[in-house]
Each structure stands twice: as C-alpha cells, then as structure tokens.
Short mmCIF file of C-alpha atoms and ligand atoms in Angstrom, two decimals:
data_model
loop_
_atom_site.label_atom_id
_atom_site.label_comp_id
_atom_site.label_asym_id
_atom_site.label_seq_id
_atom_site.Cartn_x
_atom_site.Cartn_y
_atom_site.Cartn_z
CA MET A 1 56.67 73.58 73.09
CA LYS A 2 59.78 72.36 71.70
CA ALA A 3 62.43 71.62 73.87
CA VAL A 4 65.49 69.48 73.94
CA VAL A 5 65.77 66.06 76.01
CA ILE A 6 68.19 63.90 77.53
CA LYS A 7 66.51 60.73 78.26
CA GLU A 8 69.07 58.95 79.97
CA PRO A 9 72.99 59.61 79.28
CA GLY A 10 73.52 59.62 75.51
CA LYS A 11 70.51 59.58 74.66
CA VAL A 12 69.23 63.29 73.58
CA SER A 13 66.04 63.90 70.62
CA LEU A 14 64.11 67.28 70.16
CA GLU A 15 60.60 66.78 71.69
CA GLN A 16 57.49 67.91 71.93
CA VAL A 17 55.86 68.93 75.45
CA ASN A 18 53.03 70.49 78.22
CA ILE A 19 54.43 74.50 77.89
CA PRO A 20 55.35 74.43 82.31
CA ASN A 21 53.12 76.84 84.68
CA PRO A 22 55.14 78.70 86.92
CA PRO A 23 54.53 77.51 90.96
CA ALA A 24 54.12 80.20 93.47
CA GLY A 25 57.52 81.79 93.79
CA PHE A 26 58.50 81.10 90.23
CA VAL A 27 57.78 82.53 86.65
CA ARG A 28 58.09 81.19 83.73
CA VAL A 29 60.80 83.04 81.29
CA LYS A 30 60.32 82.81 77.13
CA VAL A 31 63.75 82.24 76.57
CA LYS A 32 65.40 84.31 73.68
CA ALA A 33 68.75 83.04 74.01
CA ALA A 34 70.08 80.07 75.87
CA ALA A 35 74.12 79.50 75.34
CA ILE A 36 75.35 75.76 75.18
CA CYS A 37 78.32 74.80 77.45
CA ALA A 38 80.78 72.03 78.21
CA THR A 39 78.94 71.63 81.35
CA ASP A 40 76.19 70.45 79.36
CA LEU A 41 78.01 67.60 77.76
CA GLU A 42 78.85 66.31 80.81
CA VAL A 43 75.31 65.82 81.32
CA LEU A 44 74.48 64.15 78.22
CA ASP A 45 77.83 61.88 78.72
CA GLY A 46 76.28 61.01 82.59
CA ASN A 47 79.11 63.03 83.95
CA ILE A 48 77.81 64.98 85.95
CA PRO A 49 74.89 64.47 88.79
CA ALA A 50 71.40 65.34 86.77
CA ASN A 51 67.78 63.88 87.27
CA TYR A 52 66.58 62.30 83.84
CA PRO A 53 64.62 63.01 81.62
CA LEU A 54 66.20 66.67 81.72
CA THR A 55 66.09 69.30 79.70
CA PRO A 56 69.84 71.08 80.10
CA GLY A 57 70.83 74.53 79.61
CA HIS A 58 71.71 77.26 82.52
CA GLU A 59 73.17 79.94 79.98
CA TRP A 60 70.17 82.17 79.44
CA SER A 61 67.93 84.94 78.90
CA GLY A 62 64.72 85.60 78.37
CA ILE A 63 61.11 88.00 78.55
CA VAL A 64 58.69 86.70 81.90
CA ASP A 65 55.46 85.66 80.45
CA ALA A 66 53.57 84.26 83.82
CA VAL A 67 54.14 84.67 86.80
CA GLY A 68 53.00 81.83 89.98
CA SER A 69 52.25 84.61 92.55
CA ASP A 70 50.39 87.60 92.15
CA GLU A 71 53.06 89.75 93.86
CA ASP A 72 55.24 89.06 91.28
CA ALA A 73 53.15 90.23 87.98
CA HIS A 74 55.43 93.42 87.62
CA TRP A 75 58.36 91.14 86.09
CA ILE A 76 55.33 90.10 83.25
CA GLY A 77 56.80 91.14 79.59
CA LYS A 78 61.04 92.10 81.77
CA ARG A 79 63.81 91.01 79.92
CA VAL A 80 65.88 89.16 82.78
CA ILE A 81 68.76 86.67 83.19
CA GLY A 82 68.36 84.77 87.02
CA SER A 83 70.26 82.84 89.17
CA ASN A 84 69.80 78.62 88.52
CA ASP A 85 69.71 77.95 92.03
CA VAL A 86 66.59 76.84 93.90
CA VAL A 87 66.82 76.69 97.46
CA CYS A 88 64.67 76.46 100.24
CA LEU A 89 65.22 79.72 101.26
CA LYS A 90 64.08 78.51 105.58
CA CYS A 91 67.08 76.18 106.19
CA GLU A 92 70.13 76.79 108.15
CA ALA A 93 72.53 77.25 105.38
CA CYS A 94 70.23 79.71 103.24
CA ARG A 95 69.28 82.20 106.35
CA SER A 96 72.93 82.56 106.77
CA GLY A 97 73.45 83.18 103.23
CA ASP A 98 75.07 79.83 102.16
CA TRP A 99 72.27 78.82 99.95
CA ARG A 100 74.41 76.34 98.33
CA TYR A 101 74.67 74.01 100.67
CA CYS A 102 70.93 74.45 101.45
CA LYS A 103 69.31 70.48 102.29
CA ASP A 104 67.48 70.81 99.10
CA PHE A 105 69.43 72.60 96.55
CA GLU A 106 68.28 71.84 93.20
CA GLU A 107 70.57 73.58 90.01
CA ILE A 108 68.35 74.52 87.06
CA GLY A 109 69.97 72.85 84.16
CA PHE A 110 70.74 69.92 86.00
CA LYS A 111 67.95 68.71 88.43
CA ARG A 112 65.90 70.68 86.89
CA ASN A 113 64.71 71.54 83.15
CA GLY A 114 67.02 73.92 81.77
CA ALA A 115 66.39 76.01 78.72
CA TYR A 116 67.18 74.33 75.60
CA ALA A 117 63.66 74.94 75.67
CA GLU A 118 61.17 77.43 74.60
CA TYR A 119 60.46 78.50 78.29
CA VAL A 120 61.90 77.77 81.31
CA ILE A 121 60.75 78.00 84.85
CA VAL A 122 63.43 79.82 87.49
CA PRO A 123 62.77 81.09 90.35
CA THR A 124 61.66 85.05 91.34
CA TYR A 125 63.86 85.30 93.86
CA GLY A 126 66.82 84.54 91.51
CA LEU A 127 66.11 86.83 88.56
CA CYS A 128 67.75 89.80 87.31
CA GLU A 129 66.67 92.59 85.00
CA LEU A 130 68.53 92.28 81.79
CA PRO A 131 69.11 96.02 80.53
CA GLU A 132 67.96 97.38 77.42
CA ASN A 133 71.84 98.19 76.07
CA VAL A 134 72.81 93.89 76.41
CA SER A 135 71.44 92.04 74.01
CA PHE A 136 70.24 88.25 75.19
CA VAL A 137 72.89 86.68 73.39
CA HIS A 138 75.41 88.66 75.74
CA GLY A 139 72.80 88.18 78.28
CA ALA A 140 73.19 84.52 78.19
CA LEU A 141 76.71 84.91 79.17
CA CYS A 142 76.57 86.70 82.65
CA GLU A 143 76.29 82.71 83.58
CA PRO A 144 80.05 81.93 82.99
CA LEU A 145 80.83 85.42 83.35
CA GLY A 146 79.60 85.48 86.95
CA VAL A 147 81.73 81.88 87.09
CA ALA A 148 84.88 83.87 86.78
CA LEU A 149 83.81 86.67 88.64
CA GLY A 150 83.20 84.59 91.35
CA THR A 151 86.23 82.77 90.71
CA LEU A 152 88.20 86.07 91.39
CA GLU A 153 86.37 86.64 94.51
CA LYS A 154 87.22 83.74 96.44
CA ALA A 155 91.05 83.77 95.12
CA GLY A 156 90.70 87.20 96.41
CA ALA A 157 92.26 88.75 93.65
CA LYS A 158 93.10 92.30 93.70
CA PHE A 159 94.34 95.40 91.21
CA SER A 160 97.22 95.22 89.90
CA ASP A 161 97.87 91.61 90.92
CA THR A 162 99.65 89.27 88.48
CA CYS A 163 97.61 86.43 86.70
CA LEU A 164 97.93 83.34 85.13
CA ILE A 165 94.99 81.51 83.79
CA MET A 166 94.99 78.02 82.78
CA GLY A 167 93.26 76.91 79.90
CA ALA A 168 91.58 79.08 77.27
CA GLY A 169 88.24 77.72 77.09
CA SER A 170 85.17 79.58 78.03
CA ILE A 171 85.69 79.85 81.82
CA GLY A 172 89.51 80.94 81.41
CA LEU A 173 88.26 83.51 78.79
CA CYS A 174 85.58 85.01 81.02
CA ILE A 175 88.13 84.50 83.51
CA LEU A 176 90.68 86.56 81.92
CA ALA A 177 87.64 89.12 80.15
CA ALA A 178 87.15 90.02 84.81
CA ALA A 179 90.46 89.95 85.57
CA LYS A 180 90.86 92.91 82.86
CA ALA A 181 88.32 94.92 84.00
CA MET A 182 89.25 94.96 87.84
CA GLY A 183 93.33 95.89 86.90
CA MET A 184 95.22 92.88 87.07
CA LYS A 185 98.30 92.97 85.16
CA LYS A 186 100.66 90.97 83.25
CA ILE A 187 97.90 88.53 82.65
CA VAL A 188 98.50 85.45 81.16
CA VAL A 189 96.81 82.70 79.42
CA CYS A 190 98.15 79.55 78.58
CA ALA A 191 96.71 76.07 76.37
CA THR A 192 97.79 73.67 74.75
CA THR A 193 98.22 74.93 71.23
CA GLU A 194 97.35 78.63 69.22
CA LYS A 195 94.01 77.96 68.87
CA ARG A 196 92.25 79.50 71.45
CA LEU A 197 95.28 81.95 72.42
CA LYS A 198 93.99 84.26 69.64
CA ILE A 199 91.17 85.08 71.19
CA ALA A 200 93.18 85.58 74.32
CA LYS A 201 95.59 88.06 72.13
CA LYS A 202 92.44 89.40 70.83
CA MET A 203 90.64 90.19 74.74
CA GLY A 204 93.78 91.82 76.22
CA ALA A 205 96.27 89.26 77.45
CA SER A 206 99.51 90.37 78.14
CA TYR A 207 100.50 87.25 77.34
CA THR A 208 100.39 83.62 75.93
CA ILE A 209 101.33 79.97 75.88
CA ALA A 210 101.04 77.35 73.85
CA THR A 211 102.38 74.52 76.22
CA LYS A 212 102.57 71.97 73.52
CA GLU A 213 105.55 74.43 71.89
CA GLN A 214 106.63 75.79 75.09
CA ASN A 215 108.14 75.36 78.22
CA LEU A 216 105.85 76.85 80.74
CA ILE A 217 107.79 77.06 84.18
CA GLU A 218 110.23 78.61 81.47
CA GLU A 219 108.43 81.03 79.92
CA MET A 220 106.89 82.17 83.53
CA LYS A 221 110.08 82.62 85.21
CA LYS A 222 110.84 85.04 82.81
CA ILE A 223 106.98 86.99 82.88
CA HIS A 224 106.81 86.29 86.86
CA PRO A 225 109.98 85.57 87.88
CA ASN A 226 109.36 85.45 91.59
CA GLY A 227 105.97 82.98 90.76
CA THR A 228 102.64 84.40 90.28
CA ASP A 229 100.34 85.90 92.95
CA VAL A 230 96.78 84.66 91.53
CA VAL A 231 96.89 81.39 89.27
CA ILE A 232 93.48 79.91 88.14
CA ASP A 233 93.31 76.75 86.66
CA ALA A 234 90.21 76.49 84.54
CA THR A 235 90.87 72.67 83.04
CA GLY A 236 90.57 70.45 86.05
CA ILE A 237 93.38 68.58 84.14
CA GLU A 238 95.49 67.00 86.60
CA GLU A 239 99.01 68.53 85.11
CA CYS A 240 98.09 71.83 84.64
CA ILE A 241 96.89 71.54 88.68
CA GLN A 242 100.89 70.32 89.59
CA GLN A 243 102.17 73.42 87.72
CA SER A 244 99.64 75.73 89.07
CA LEU A 245 100.72 74.83 92.51
CA LYS A 246 104.34 75.52 91.30
CA LEU A 247 103.80 78.72 89.61
CA ALA A 248 102.21 80.50 92.51
CA ARG A 249 104.04 82.58 94.06
CA LYS A 250 104.93 82.07 97.89
CA GLY A 251 102.22 82.84 100.00
CA GLY A 252 100.02 83.27 96.76
CA THR A 253 96.81 82.22 95.99
CA VAL A 254 95.60 79.04 93.29
CA ALA A 255 92.12 78.95 92.40
CA LEU A 256 90.76 75.72 91.31
CA ALA A 257 87.90 76.60 88.79
CA GLY A 258 88.16 73.42 86.63
CA TYR A 259 86.05 70.41 86.76
CA GLY A 260 87.78 67.49 87.67
CA ARG A 261 85.31 64.55 86.51
CA GLY A 262 85.38 63.14 89.72
CA LYS A 263 89.68 61.51 88.65
CA MET A 264 91.91 61.09 91.86
CA MET A 265 94.70 63.19 91.14
CA ASN A 266 98.39 63.34 92.60
CA ILE A 267 99.29 66.51 93.44
CA ARG A 268 102.91 67.16 95.70
CA ILE A 269 101.41 68.29 98.77
CA ASP A 270 104.47 69.98 99.72
CA ASP A 271 104.12 72.27 96.69
CA ILE A 272 101.34 74.14 98.69
CA HIS A 273 102.67 73.49 102.70
CA VAL A 274 106.30 75.19 102.24
CA ASN A 275 104.97 77.91 99.97
CA ASN A 276 101.97 78.73 102.07
CA LEU A 277 99.68 78.35 99.36
CA ARG A 278 96.23 79.39 99.62
CA VAL A 279 94.22 76.66 97.60
CA VAL A 280 90.34 77.83 96.88
CA GLY A 281 87.61 76.26 95.48
CA ALA A 282 85.63 78.21 92.64
CA GLY A 283 83.05 75.44 91.19
CA ASN A 284 80.03 77.46 90.79
CA ASN A 285 78.69 80.89 90.38
CA TRP A 286 76.93 82.22 93.30
CA ASN A 287 75.13 85.21 92.48
CA GLN A 288 77.17 87.13 90.11
CA HIS A 289 74.24 87.70 87.92
CA LYS A 290 74.38 91.02 88.63
CA LYS A 291 77.55 91.74 88.76
CA ALA A 292 77.94 90.13 85.66
CA VAL A 293 75.09 92.31 83.59
CA THR A 294 76.41 95.21 85.22
CA LEU A 295 79.88 95.42 83.86
CA MET A 296 78.91 94.66 80.38
CA ALA A 297 75.90 97.50 80.49
CA ASP A 298 78.66 99.55 81.62
CA GLY A 299 80.66 98.23 78.11
CA LEU A 300 83.80 97.56 80.88
CA VAL A 301 83.38 93.54 79.78
CA ASP A 302 82.06 92.63 76.41
CA ILE A 303 82.09 88.80 75.55
CA GLU A 304 79.43 89.14 72.86
CA HIS A 305 82.06 87.65 70.33
CA PHE A 306 82.08 84.36 72.65
CA ALA A 307 78.55 83.38 70.95
CA THR A 308 80.11 82.05 67.50
CA ASP A 309 76.84 80.15 66.63
CA LEU A 310 74.13 80.96 66.48
CA ILE A 311 71.54 78.00 66.44
CA GLN A 312 68.09 77.31 66.07
CA ILE A 313 66.71 74.68 69.09
CA GLU A 314 66.36 72.30 65.75
CA GLU A 315 69.78 72.33 64.92
CA TYR A 316 70.66 71.25 68.48
CA GLU A 317 72.77 68.15 67.16
CA LYS A 318 74.94 70.41 65.05
CA GLY A 319 75.75 72.63 68.59
CA LEU A 320 76.71 70.09 70.56
CA ASP A 321 78.55 69.05 68.13
CA LEU A 322 80.36 71.83 67.54
CA ALA A 323 80.49 71.79 71.64
CA ARG A 324 82.42 68.99 71.23
CA ARG A 325 84.75 69.50 68.45
CA ARG A 326 85.61 72.75 69.51
CA PRO A 327 86.87 73.44 65.57
CA GLU A 328 89.19 76.63 65.29
CA GLY A 329 87.13 79.68 65.31
CA PHE A 330 84.24 78.16 67.72
CA LEU A 331 83.45 79.28 71.49
CA LYS A 332 80.29 78.68 71.83
CA ALA A 333 76.57 77.99 70.30
CA VAL A 334 74.16 79.40 71.06
CA PHE A 335 70.04 78.88 70.48
CA CYS A 336 68.23 81.53 69.58
CA TYR A 337 64.57 82.01 69.98
CA GLU A 338 61.92 84.08 68.33
ZN1 ZN B 1 77.72 77.00 82.03
ZN1 ZN B 2 67.76 76.02 102.64
#
C-alpha cells in the first residue's frame, strides 16, 4: 500500500509498504478520508515525541476490512471513525477511566502509524460507527471537533455562558461550532488578521476581533464588561495566554487548548490568584468521538466546509505545504482515497 512516511524529523516521502495485519483486539481500516492537522507538522518537524519512522494522521474515517479477533467480525464492512488511544485496559489508570495516563499509552499518528496511508490499524474498543448521513470527510473531522467538545467539558462551560476563543485555527473554529451548538452566548473569536475571522463570522460568531487592528482588551470591555465566563486559548502563544488571564471574569475559567511547543512562558500569577480563576489544561480528545459524530448526524454541527482542499495521497507535499502556509481561504487539506 501507499503510505506517507516520516523517516526522521524533516524527512518525509511517499513509500510502498506492506499492508499491515491487525493483531487481536485491533481492526484494519481502509482509510477513506484523513485530514492533515497542524500537529502533524510538529511531528514532521520533530517538536512532538513520536516513533520514527512514522506514518502520521490521527483525523481519519474509513471502512473496516479485516479484524484481529473473530469476535470482532461484525465490524467488517462498517463505516467507522475511532479513538487513537492505544492502552492496556488493565492497569490502575485504565481501570479508573483515566486511560490517557496508562503507562503503556500510545497514540495513533504519533507513537503508532496513522492514516496518511491506504490502511490503518486501530483498536476495536475505540471504534464508533459513522452514520450514513455523515460523509467520510466530515467524519474524519470528528477528531478535532472532539478536542473542542473535550475542551468545553473540561472548562465546565454551560448554556448561556459567555465565551472568548483566542485563535481561529481548526481547533478554535471547532470550539466555536461546539460552543454555538451547546448554547453559549456572545461568543467572541479573535485572531491576528481578518483572514480566518471571515470564516468565524460565517459560522455564527457573535463578534470577531482582529488583534493586529483592534485593541483586544478595550474591545472586550465593551462586549463582556464584567469579563468572560469561559476564555479558551487555542493558540499556545504566550501573549494570548497572558491576555486570557486578564479577560476572564472574576471566578471565571481559562482553558488552555493550544500546544505551547515546550516553551517557558511568563504569566502574572496574581491574575489567577486575586481573581480566583480556574485554569484548566485541555490538550486532547478524551473519548469524544461518539458525541462529535452525533452532533454532526443530528445537524447541530456542520464543519464539512473545513475540508477546503481534497487531495490524493500522491499530493502529500502540496497538502503539507498548504497546512504550513495557511493561505487565504484554506482551512484543511484532506486525503481522500477511493
Ligand atoms: Zn489533529
Ligand atoms: Zn493501562
């Protein structure tokens, strides 16, 4: 089969490799769609721990075509999405439900081969059937949508809470879609330029702020005069995190959903201490696939338009280049397979 392989940081190529066979407890999925994520670029650049050589790709959908255990045979032929978390299911962390803290935790697309390939091996326990009215491309986007759902859940966001989203990348925009679906109000999205904010406006953001042209702190005083109930940083940028801490209301919540790339950052502790803020980490998708796909199937969230560039696997360089340059109008490149 064809697979995009990162041999070592900075070295990526399209390879012909053997079709993998699923071990017991796993299935093989014929990939139908796999979206390129900004995180994959971090893997390519060597900024995230990964097992090289590696095929990246953790935002996928497809059809089960082989199983490792006879009792999983009923999955064959099913349209699916699924969790990327591979764990032991036996240790104390797994048994308590905190499986992401499993000592053997491995994630597909990082420690194990992912979906920039014709086939991917995934654990049966994480599978989720993709309803007929959700396309493969839309289904692949359940992964970033799940990150957004998990972020709002960890933030304790409630119906009619006010919300500020820092950043209009895929995760920021997924959080916007999820915040709208759950009935948050006066949702503000900010980004440096208008480029992505046009999309946020179309998706129903109540307000957008281009921080290169407008003063974020001053604008927010007008929109949420007493501060914001839930501020979500989806940038991982120091200045944005500092501002998030200033913009949350007294007793409000700041959720950190952006990857900080291992950088040390300065924050003013008193912004948290004096105002009794809750600051929560929200770095991953913790079993949110089923919820995400239900929102799509019920028509409460439609992010299919995120897939601005449908590409073939042979065009991987174009896809990676688009993801890096993020030209106007671009949101996501998605590999589509016959
Ligand atoms: Zn991703
Ligand atoms: Zn475990």
